[in-house]
Coordinates of N, CA and C in Angstrom, one line a residue:
Chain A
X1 N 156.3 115.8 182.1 CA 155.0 116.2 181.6 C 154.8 117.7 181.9
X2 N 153.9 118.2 180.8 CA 153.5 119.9 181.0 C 152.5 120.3 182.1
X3 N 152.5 120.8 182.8 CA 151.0 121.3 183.7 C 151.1 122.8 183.5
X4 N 149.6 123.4 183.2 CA 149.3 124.4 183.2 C 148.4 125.0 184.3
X5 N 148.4 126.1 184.9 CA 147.8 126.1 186.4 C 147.2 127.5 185.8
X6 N 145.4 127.7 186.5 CA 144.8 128.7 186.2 C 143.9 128.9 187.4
X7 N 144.5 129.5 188.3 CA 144.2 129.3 189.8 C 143.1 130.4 190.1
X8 N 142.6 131.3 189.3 CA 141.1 132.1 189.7 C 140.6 131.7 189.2
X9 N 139.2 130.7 189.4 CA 138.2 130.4 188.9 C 136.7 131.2 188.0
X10 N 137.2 132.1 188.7 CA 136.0 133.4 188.1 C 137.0 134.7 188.4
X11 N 136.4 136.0 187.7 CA 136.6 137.1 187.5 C 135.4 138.2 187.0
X12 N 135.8 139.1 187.5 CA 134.4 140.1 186.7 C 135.1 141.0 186.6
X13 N 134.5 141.7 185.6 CA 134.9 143.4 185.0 C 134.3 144.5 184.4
X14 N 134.0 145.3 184.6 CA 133.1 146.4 184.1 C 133.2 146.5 182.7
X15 N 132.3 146.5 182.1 CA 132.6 147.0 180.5 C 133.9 148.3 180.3
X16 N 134.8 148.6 179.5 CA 135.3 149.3 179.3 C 136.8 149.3 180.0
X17 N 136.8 148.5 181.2 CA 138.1 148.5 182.1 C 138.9 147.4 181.5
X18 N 140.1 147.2 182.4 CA 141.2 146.3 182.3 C 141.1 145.5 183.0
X19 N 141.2 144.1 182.5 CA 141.0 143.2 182.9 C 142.4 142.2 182.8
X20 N 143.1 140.9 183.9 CA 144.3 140.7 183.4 C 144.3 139.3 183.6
X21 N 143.9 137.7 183.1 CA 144.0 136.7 183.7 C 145.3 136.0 183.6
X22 N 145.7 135.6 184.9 CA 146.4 134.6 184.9 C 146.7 133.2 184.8
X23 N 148.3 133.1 184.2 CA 148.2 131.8 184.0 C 149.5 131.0 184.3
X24 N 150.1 130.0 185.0 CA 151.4 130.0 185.3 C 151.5 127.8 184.7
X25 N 152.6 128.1 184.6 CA 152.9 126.4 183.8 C 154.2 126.3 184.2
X26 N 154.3 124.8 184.0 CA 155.7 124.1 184.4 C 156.0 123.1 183.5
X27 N 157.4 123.4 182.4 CA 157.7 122.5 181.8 C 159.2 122.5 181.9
X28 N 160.3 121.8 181.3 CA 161.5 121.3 181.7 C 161.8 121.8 179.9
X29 N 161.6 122.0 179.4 CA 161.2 122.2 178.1 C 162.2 124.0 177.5
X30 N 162.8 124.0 176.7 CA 163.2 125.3 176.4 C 162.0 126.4 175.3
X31 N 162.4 125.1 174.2 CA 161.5 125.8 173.6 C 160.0 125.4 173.0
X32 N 158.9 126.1 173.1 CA 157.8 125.7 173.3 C 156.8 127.1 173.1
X33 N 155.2 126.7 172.8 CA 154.3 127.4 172.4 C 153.2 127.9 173.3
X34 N 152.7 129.1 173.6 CA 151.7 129.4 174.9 C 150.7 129.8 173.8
X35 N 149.2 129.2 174.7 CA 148.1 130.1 173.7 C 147.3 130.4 174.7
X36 N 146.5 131.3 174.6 CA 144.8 131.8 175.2 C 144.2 131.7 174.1
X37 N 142.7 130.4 174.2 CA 141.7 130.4 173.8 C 140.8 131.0 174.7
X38 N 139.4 131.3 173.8 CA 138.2 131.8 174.3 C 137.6 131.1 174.2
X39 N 136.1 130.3 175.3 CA 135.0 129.5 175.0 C 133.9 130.3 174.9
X40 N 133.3 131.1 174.7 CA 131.8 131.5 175.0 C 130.5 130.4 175.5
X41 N 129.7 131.0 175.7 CA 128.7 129.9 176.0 C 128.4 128.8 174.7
X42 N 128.4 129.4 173.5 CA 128.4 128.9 172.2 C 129.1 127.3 172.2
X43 N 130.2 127.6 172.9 CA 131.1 126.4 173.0 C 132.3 126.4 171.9
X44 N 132.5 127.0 171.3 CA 133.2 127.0 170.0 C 134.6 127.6 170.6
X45 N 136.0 126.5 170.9 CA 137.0 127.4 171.3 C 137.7 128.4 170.4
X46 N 138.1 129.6 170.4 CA 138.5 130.7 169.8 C 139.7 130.9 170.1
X47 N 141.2 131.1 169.3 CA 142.1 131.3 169.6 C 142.1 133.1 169.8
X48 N 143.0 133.4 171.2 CA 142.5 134.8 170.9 C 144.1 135.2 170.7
X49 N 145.3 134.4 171.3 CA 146.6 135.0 170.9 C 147.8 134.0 171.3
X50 N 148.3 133.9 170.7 CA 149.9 133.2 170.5 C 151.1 133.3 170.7
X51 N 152.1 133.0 171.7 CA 153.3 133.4 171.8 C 154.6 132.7 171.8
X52 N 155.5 132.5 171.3 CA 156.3 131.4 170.6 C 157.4 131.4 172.4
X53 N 158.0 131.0 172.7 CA 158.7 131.1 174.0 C 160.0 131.4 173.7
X54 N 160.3 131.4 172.4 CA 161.9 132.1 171.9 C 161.8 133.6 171.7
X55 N 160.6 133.8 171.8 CA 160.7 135.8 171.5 C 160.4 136.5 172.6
X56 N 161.5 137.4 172.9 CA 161.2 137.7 174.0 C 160.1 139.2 174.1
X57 N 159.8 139.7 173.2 CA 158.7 140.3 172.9 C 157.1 139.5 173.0
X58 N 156.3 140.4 173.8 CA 155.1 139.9 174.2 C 154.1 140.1 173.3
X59 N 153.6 138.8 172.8 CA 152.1 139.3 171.9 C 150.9 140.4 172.1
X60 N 150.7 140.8 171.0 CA 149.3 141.6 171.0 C 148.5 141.1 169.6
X61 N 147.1 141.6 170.1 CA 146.3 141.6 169.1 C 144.9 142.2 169.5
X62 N 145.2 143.1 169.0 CA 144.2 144.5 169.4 C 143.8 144.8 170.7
X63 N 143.3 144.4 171.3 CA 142.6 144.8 172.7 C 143.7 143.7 173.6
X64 N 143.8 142.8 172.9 CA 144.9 141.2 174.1 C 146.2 141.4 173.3
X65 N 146.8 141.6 175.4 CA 148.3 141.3 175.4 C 148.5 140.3 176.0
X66 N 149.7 140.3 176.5 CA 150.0 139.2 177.2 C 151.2 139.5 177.9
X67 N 151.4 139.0 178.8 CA 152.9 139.5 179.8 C 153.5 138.1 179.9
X68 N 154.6 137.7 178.9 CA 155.7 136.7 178.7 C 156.6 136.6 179.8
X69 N 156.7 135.9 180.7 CA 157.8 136.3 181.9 C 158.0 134.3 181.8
X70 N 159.0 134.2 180.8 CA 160.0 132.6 181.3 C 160.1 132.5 182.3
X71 N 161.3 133.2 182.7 CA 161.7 132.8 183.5 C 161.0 132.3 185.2
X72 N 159.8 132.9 185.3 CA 158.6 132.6 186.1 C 157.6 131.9 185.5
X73 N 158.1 131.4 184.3 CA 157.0 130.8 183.9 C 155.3 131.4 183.9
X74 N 154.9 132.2 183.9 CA 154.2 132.9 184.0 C 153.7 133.6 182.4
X75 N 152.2 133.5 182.3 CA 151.5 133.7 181.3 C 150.4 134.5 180.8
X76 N 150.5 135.8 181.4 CA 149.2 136.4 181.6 C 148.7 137.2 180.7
X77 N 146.8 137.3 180.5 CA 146.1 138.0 179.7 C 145.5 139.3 179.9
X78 N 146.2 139.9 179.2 CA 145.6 141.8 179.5 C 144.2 141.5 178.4
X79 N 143.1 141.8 178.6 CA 142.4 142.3 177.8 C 141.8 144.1 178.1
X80 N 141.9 145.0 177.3 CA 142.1 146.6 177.6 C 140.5 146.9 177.0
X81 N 139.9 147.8 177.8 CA 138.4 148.0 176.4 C 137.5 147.0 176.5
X82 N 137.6 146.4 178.0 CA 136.4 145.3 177.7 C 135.2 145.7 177.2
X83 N 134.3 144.5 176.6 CA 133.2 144.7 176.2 C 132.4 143.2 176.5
X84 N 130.9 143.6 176.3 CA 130.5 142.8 176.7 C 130.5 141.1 175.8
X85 N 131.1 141.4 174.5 CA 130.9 140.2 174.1 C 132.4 139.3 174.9
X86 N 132.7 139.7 175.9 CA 134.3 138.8 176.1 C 133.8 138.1 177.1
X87 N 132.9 138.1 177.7 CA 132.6 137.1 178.4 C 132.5 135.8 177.8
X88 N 133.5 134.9 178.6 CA 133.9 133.4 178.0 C 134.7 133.2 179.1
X89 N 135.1 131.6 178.8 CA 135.7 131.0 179.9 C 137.0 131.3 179.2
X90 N 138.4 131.6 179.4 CA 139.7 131.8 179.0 C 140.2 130.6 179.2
X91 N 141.1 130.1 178.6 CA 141.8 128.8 178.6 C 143.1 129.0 178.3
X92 N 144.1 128.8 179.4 CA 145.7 129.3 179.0 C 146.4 127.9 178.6
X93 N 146.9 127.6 177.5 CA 147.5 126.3 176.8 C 149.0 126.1 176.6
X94 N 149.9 125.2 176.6 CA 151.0 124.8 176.3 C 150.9 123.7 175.4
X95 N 152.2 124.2 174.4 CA 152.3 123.0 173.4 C 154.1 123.3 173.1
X96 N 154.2 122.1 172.9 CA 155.7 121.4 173.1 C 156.6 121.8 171.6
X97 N 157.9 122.3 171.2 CA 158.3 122.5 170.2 C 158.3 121.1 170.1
X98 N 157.4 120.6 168.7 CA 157.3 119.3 168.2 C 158.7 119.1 167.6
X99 N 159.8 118.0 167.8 CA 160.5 117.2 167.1 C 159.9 116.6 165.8
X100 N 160.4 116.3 164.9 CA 160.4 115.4 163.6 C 159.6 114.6 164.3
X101 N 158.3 113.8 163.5 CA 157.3 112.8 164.2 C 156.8 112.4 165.0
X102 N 156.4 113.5 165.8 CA 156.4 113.9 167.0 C 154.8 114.8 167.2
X103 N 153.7 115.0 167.9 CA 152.5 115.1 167.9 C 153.1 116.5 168.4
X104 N 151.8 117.5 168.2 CA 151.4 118.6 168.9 C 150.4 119.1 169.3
X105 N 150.2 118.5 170.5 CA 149.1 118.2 171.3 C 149.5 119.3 172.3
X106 N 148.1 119.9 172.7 CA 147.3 121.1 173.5 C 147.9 120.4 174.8
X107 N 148.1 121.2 175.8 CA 147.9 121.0 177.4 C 147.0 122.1 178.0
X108 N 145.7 122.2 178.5 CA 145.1 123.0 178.9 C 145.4 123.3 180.2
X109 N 144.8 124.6 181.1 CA 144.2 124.8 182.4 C 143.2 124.4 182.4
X110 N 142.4 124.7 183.8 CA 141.6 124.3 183.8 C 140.2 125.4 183.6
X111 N 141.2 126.6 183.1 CA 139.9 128.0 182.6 C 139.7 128.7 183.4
X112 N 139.3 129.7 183.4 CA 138.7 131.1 183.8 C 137.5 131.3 183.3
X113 N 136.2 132.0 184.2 CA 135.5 133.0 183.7 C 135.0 133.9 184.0
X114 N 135.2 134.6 182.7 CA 135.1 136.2 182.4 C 133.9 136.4 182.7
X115 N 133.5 137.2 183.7 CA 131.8 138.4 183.3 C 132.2 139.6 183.0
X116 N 131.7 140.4 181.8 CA 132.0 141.6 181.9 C 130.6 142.2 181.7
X117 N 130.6 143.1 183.3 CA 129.6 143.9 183.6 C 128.8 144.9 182.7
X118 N 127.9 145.0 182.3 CA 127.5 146.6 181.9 C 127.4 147.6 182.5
Chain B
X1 N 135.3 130.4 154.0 CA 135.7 129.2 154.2 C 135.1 128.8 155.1
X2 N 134.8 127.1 154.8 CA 133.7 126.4 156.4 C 135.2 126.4 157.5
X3 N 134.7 126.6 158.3 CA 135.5 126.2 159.6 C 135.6 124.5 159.7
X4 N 135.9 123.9 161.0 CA 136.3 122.6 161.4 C 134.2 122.3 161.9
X5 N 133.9 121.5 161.0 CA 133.1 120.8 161.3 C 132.7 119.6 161.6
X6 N 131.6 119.6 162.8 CA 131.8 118.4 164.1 C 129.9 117.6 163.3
X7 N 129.9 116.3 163.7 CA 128.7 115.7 164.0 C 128.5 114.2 164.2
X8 N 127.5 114.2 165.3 CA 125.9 115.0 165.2 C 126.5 116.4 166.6
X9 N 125.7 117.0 166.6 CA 125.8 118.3 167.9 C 125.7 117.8 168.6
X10 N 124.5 116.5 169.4 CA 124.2 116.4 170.3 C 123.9 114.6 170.2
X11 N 124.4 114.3 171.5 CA 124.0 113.2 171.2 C 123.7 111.8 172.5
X12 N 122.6 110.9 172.8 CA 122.2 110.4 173.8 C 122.8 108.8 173.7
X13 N 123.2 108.5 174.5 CA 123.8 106.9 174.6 C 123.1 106.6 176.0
X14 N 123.5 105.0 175.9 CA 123.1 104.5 177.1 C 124.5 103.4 177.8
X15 N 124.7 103.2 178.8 CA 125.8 102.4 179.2 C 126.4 101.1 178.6
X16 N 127.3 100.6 178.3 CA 127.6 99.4 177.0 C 127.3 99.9 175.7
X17 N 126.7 101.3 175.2 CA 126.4 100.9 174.1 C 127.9 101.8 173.3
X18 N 128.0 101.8 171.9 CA 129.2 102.2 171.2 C 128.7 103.8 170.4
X19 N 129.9 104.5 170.2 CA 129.3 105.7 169.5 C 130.3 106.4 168.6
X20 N 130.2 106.9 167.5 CA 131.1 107.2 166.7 C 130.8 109.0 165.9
X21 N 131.6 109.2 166.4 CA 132.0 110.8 165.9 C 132.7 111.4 164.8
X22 N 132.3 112.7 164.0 CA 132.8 112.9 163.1 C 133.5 114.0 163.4
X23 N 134.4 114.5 162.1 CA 135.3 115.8 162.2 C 135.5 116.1 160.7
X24 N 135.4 117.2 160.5 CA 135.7 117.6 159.3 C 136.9 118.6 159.3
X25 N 137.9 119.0 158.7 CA 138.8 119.4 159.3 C 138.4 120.9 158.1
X26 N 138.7 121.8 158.1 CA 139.2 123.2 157.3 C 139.9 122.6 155.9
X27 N 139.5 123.7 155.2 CA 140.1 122.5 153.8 C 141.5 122.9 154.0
X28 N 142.4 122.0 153.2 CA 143.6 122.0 153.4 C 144.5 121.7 154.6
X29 N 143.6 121.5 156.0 CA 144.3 121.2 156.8 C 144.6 119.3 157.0
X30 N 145.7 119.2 157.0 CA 146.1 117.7 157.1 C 146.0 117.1 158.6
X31 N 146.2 118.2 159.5 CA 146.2 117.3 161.0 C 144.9 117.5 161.5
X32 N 144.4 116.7 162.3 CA 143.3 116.2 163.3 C 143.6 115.9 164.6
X33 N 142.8 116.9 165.5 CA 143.0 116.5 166.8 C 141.7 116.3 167.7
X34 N 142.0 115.2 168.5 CA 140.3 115.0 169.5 C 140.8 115.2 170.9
X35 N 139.8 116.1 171.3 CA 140.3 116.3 172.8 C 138.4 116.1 173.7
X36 N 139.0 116.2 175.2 CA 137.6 115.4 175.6 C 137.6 116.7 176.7
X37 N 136.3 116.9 176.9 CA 136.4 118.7 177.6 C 135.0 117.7 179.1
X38 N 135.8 117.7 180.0 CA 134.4 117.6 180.9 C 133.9 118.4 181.4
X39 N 132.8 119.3 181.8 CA 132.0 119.9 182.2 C 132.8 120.6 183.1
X40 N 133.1 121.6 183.1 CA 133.8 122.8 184.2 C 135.7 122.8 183.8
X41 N 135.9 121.7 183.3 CA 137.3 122.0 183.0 C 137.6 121.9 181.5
X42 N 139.3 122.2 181.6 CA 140.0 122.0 180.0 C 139.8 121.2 179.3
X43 N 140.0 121.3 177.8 CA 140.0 119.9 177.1 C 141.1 119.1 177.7
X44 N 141.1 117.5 177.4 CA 142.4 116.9 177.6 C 142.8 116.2 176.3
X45 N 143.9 115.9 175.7 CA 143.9 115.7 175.0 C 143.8 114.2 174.0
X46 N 143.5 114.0 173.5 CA 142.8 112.4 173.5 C 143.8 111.2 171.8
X47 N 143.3 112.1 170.5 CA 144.8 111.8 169.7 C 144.8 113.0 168.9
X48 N 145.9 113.0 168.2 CA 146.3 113.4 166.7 C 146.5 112.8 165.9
X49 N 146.1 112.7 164.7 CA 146.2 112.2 163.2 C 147.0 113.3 162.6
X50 N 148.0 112.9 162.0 CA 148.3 113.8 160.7 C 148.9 112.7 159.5
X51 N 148.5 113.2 158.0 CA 148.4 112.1 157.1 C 148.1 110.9 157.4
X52 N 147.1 111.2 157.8 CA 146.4 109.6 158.1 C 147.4 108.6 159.0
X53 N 147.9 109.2 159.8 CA 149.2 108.3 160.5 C 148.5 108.8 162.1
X54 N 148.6 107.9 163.2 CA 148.7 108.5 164.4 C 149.5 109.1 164.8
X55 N 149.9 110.0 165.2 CA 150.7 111.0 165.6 C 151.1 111.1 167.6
X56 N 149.8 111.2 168.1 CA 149.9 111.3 169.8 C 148.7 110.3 170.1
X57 N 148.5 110.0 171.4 CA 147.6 109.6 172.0 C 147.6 110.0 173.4
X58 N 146.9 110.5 174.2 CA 146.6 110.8 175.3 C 146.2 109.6 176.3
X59 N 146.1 110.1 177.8 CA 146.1 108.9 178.7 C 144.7 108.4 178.5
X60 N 144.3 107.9 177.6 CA 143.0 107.7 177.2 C 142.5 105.9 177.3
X61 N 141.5 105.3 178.0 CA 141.8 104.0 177.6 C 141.7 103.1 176.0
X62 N 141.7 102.0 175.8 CA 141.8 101.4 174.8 C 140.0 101.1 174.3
X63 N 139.4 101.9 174.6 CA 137.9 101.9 174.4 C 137.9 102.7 173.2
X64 N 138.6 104.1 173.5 CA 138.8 104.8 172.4 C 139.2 104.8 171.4
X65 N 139.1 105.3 170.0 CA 140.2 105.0 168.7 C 139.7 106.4 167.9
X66 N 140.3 106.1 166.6 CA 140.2 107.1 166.1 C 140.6 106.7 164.6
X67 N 140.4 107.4 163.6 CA 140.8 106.9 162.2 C 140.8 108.4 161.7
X68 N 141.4 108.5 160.4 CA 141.4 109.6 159.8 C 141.8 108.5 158.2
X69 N 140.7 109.6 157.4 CA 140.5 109.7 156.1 C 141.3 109.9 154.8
X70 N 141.2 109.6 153.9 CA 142.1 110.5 152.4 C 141.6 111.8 152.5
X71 N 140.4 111.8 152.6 CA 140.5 113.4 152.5 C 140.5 114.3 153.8
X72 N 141.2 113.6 154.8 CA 141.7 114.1 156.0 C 140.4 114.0 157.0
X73 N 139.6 114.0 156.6 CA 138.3 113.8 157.7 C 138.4 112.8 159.0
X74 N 138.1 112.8 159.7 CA 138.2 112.2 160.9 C 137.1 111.6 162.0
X75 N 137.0 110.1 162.6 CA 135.9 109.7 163.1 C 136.9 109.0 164.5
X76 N 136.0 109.4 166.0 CA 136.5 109.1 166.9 C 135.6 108.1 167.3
X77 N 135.9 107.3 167.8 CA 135.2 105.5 168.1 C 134.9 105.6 169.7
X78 N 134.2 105.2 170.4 CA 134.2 105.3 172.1 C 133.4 103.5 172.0
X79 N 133.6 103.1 172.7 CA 133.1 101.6 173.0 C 132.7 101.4 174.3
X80 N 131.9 100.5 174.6 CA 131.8 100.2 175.7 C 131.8 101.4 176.3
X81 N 130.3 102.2 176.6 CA 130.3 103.7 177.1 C 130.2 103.8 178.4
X82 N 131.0 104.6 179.2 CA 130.6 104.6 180.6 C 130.0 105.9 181.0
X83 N 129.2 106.2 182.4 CA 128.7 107.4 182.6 C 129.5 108.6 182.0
X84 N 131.0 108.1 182.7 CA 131.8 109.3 182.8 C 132.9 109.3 181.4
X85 N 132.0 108.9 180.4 CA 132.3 109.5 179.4 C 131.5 110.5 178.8
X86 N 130.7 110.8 179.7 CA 129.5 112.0 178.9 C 130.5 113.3 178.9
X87 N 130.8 114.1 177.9 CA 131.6 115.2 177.8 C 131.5 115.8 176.4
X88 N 131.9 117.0 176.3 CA 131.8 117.6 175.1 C 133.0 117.5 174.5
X89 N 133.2 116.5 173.1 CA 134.1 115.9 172.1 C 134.4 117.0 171.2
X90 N 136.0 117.9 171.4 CA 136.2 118.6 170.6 C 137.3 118.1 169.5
X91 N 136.4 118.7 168.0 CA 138.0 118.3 167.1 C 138.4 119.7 166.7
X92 N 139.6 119.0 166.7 CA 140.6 120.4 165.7 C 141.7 120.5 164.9
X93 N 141.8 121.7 163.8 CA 142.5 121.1 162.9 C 143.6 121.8 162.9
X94 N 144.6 121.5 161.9 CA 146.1 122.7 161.7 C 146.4 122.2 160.8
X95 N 147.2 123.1 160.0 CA 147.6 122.7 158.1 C 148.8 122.0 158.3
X96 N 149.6 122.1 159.1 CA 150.6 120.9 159.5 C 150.8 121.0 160.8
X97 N 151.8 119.7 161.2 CA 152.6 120.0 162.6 C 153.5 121.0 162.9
X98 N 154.5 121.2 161.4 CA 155.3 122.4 161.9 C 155.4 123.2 160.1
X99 N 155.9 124.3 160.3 CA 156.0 125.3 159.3 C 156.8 124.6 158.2
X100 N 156.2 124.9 157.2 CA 157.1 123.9 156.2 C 158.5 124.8 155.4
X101 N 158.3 126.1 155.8 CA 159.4 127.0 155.3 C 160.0 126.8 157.1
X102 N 159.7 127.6 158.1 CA 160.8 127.7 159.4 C 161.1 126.5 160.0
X103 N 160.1 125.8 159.7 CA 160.3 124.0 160.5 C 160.1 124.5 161.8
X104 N 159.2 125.5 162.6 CA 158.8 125.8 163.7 C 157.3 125.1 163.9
X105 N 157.5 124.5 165.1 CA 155.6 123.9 165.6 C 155.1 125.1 165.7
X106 N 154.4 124.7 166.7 CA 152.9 125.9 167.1 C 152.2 126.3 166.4
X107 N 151.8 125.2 165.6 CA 151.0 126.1 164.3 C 149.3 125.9 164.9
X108 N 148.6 126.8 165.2 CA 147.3 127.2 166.3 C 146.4 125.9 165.6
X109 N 145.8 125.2 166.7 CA 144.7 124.5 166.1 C 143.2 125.1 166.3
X110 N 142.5 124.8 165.0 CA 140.8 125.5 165.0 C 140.0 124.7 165.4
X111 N 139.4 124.9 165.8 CA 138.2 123.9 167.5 C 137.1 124.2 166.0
X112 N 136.4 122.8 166.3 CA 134.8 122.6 165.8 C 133.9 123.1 167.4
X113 N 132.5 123.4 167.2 CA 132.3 123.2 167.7 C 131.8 122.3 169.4
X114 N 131.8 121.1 168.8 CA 132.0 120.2 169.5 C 130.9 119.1 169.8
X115 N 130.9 117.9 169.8 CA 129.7 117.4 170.1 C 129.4 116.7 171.6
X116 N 128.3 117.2 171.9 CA 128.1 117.1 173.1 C 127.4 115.5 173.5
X117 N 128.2 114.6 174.5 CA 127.4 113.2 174.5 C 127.4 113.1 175.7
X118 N 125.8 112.6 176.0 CA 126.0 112.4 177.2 C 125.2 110.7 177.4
X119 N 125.9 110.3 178.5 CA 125.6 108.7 178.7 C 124.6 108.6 179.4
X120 N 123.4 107.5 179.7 CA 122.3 107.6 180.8 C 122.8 106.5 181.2

């Protein structure tokens, strides 16, 4: 089975600075899928970026990176240019390269959250 | 485009009684997933539907169920309600399991809001 571990419970950060959450998981698994969702208070989870575990190139998407490290299994979120709308709980996810008939089902942490300061 | 839509938003039960949830998925999306988010932690994951077929089921007991539609829509069943099922019921969708040109999974699922139930 997958576990995902998100071992800071809270974080804060000034508007404008760098902010980096972590995320570390353990699967037996080669190839497989990482995500960061965003919750805001709203509730609505938000995918903020995707990383396939066969590339060894690290995702971006505009302000979110991510630091890909397999071999430590290790998962972490750069957000650069905070603002204040990022405040949200962060949710670092695993999902299993699905076989033929085979589900692909989320494994969550158990979240982070973001304050960012004014 | 509507996103993945959930209902009712909110909703009040009392112990023993039964409750039924909806999902609307993104048009064009064929899979359905219900996951159960308790209060301070992750969702866990509860099932998947795709083509109307079950797909996963999570360590969930047999109180639970779930069906999925022709036109892919989706209703989660809870029976026999206990306190500690009060939690916010997320669905979500994805246009398949895997890429139908790479044959690669991970294809991102879109969260409904979610409906929030709580038990007295």
């Amino acid at each position: 089975a997958q576990t995902v571990t998100q071992s800071q419970p809270e974080m804060s950060v000034q508007e404008a600075e760098t902010v980096t959450l972590s995320c570390t998981y353990d699967t037996s698994e080669n190839n497989y899928y990482l995500f960061w969702y965003k919750q805001p208070p709203s509730r609505q989870m938000i995918l903020v970026i995707r990383q396939e575990a066969y590339k060894q190139q690290n995702a971006t998407e505009n302000r979110f990176s991510v630091n890909f490290q397999k071999a430590a299994k290790s998962f972490s979120l750069k957000i650069s240019d905070s603002q204040l709308g990022d405040t949200a709980m962060y949710f670092c996810a695993f999902m299993k390269h699905n076989a033929a008939g085979a589900n692909s089902k989320l494994t969550f942490g158990k979240g982070i959250t973001l304050s960012v300061r004014p | 485009d509507a996103g993945v839509t959930q209902s009712p938003t909110h909703l009040i039960k009392t112990r023993g009684q039964q409750v039924t949830l909806r999902c609307s998925p993104i048009s064009g999306h064929k899979s359905v997933s219900w996951y159960q988010q308790v209060l301070g932690q992750g969702p866990q994951f509860i099932f998947q539907y795709y083509e109307k077929e079950e797909r996963g089921r999570g360590n969930f007991p047999d109180r639970f169920s779930a069906r999925q539609f022709p036109n892919y829509s989706s209703e989660l069943n809870v029976n026999a309600l206990l306190l500690g099922d009060s939690a916010l019921y997320l669905c979500a969708s994805s246009p398949e399991l895997r890429d139908r040109v790479t044959n690669f999974g991970g294809q991102p699922q879109h969260f409904g809001d979610g409906t929030r139930l709580s038990i007295l």
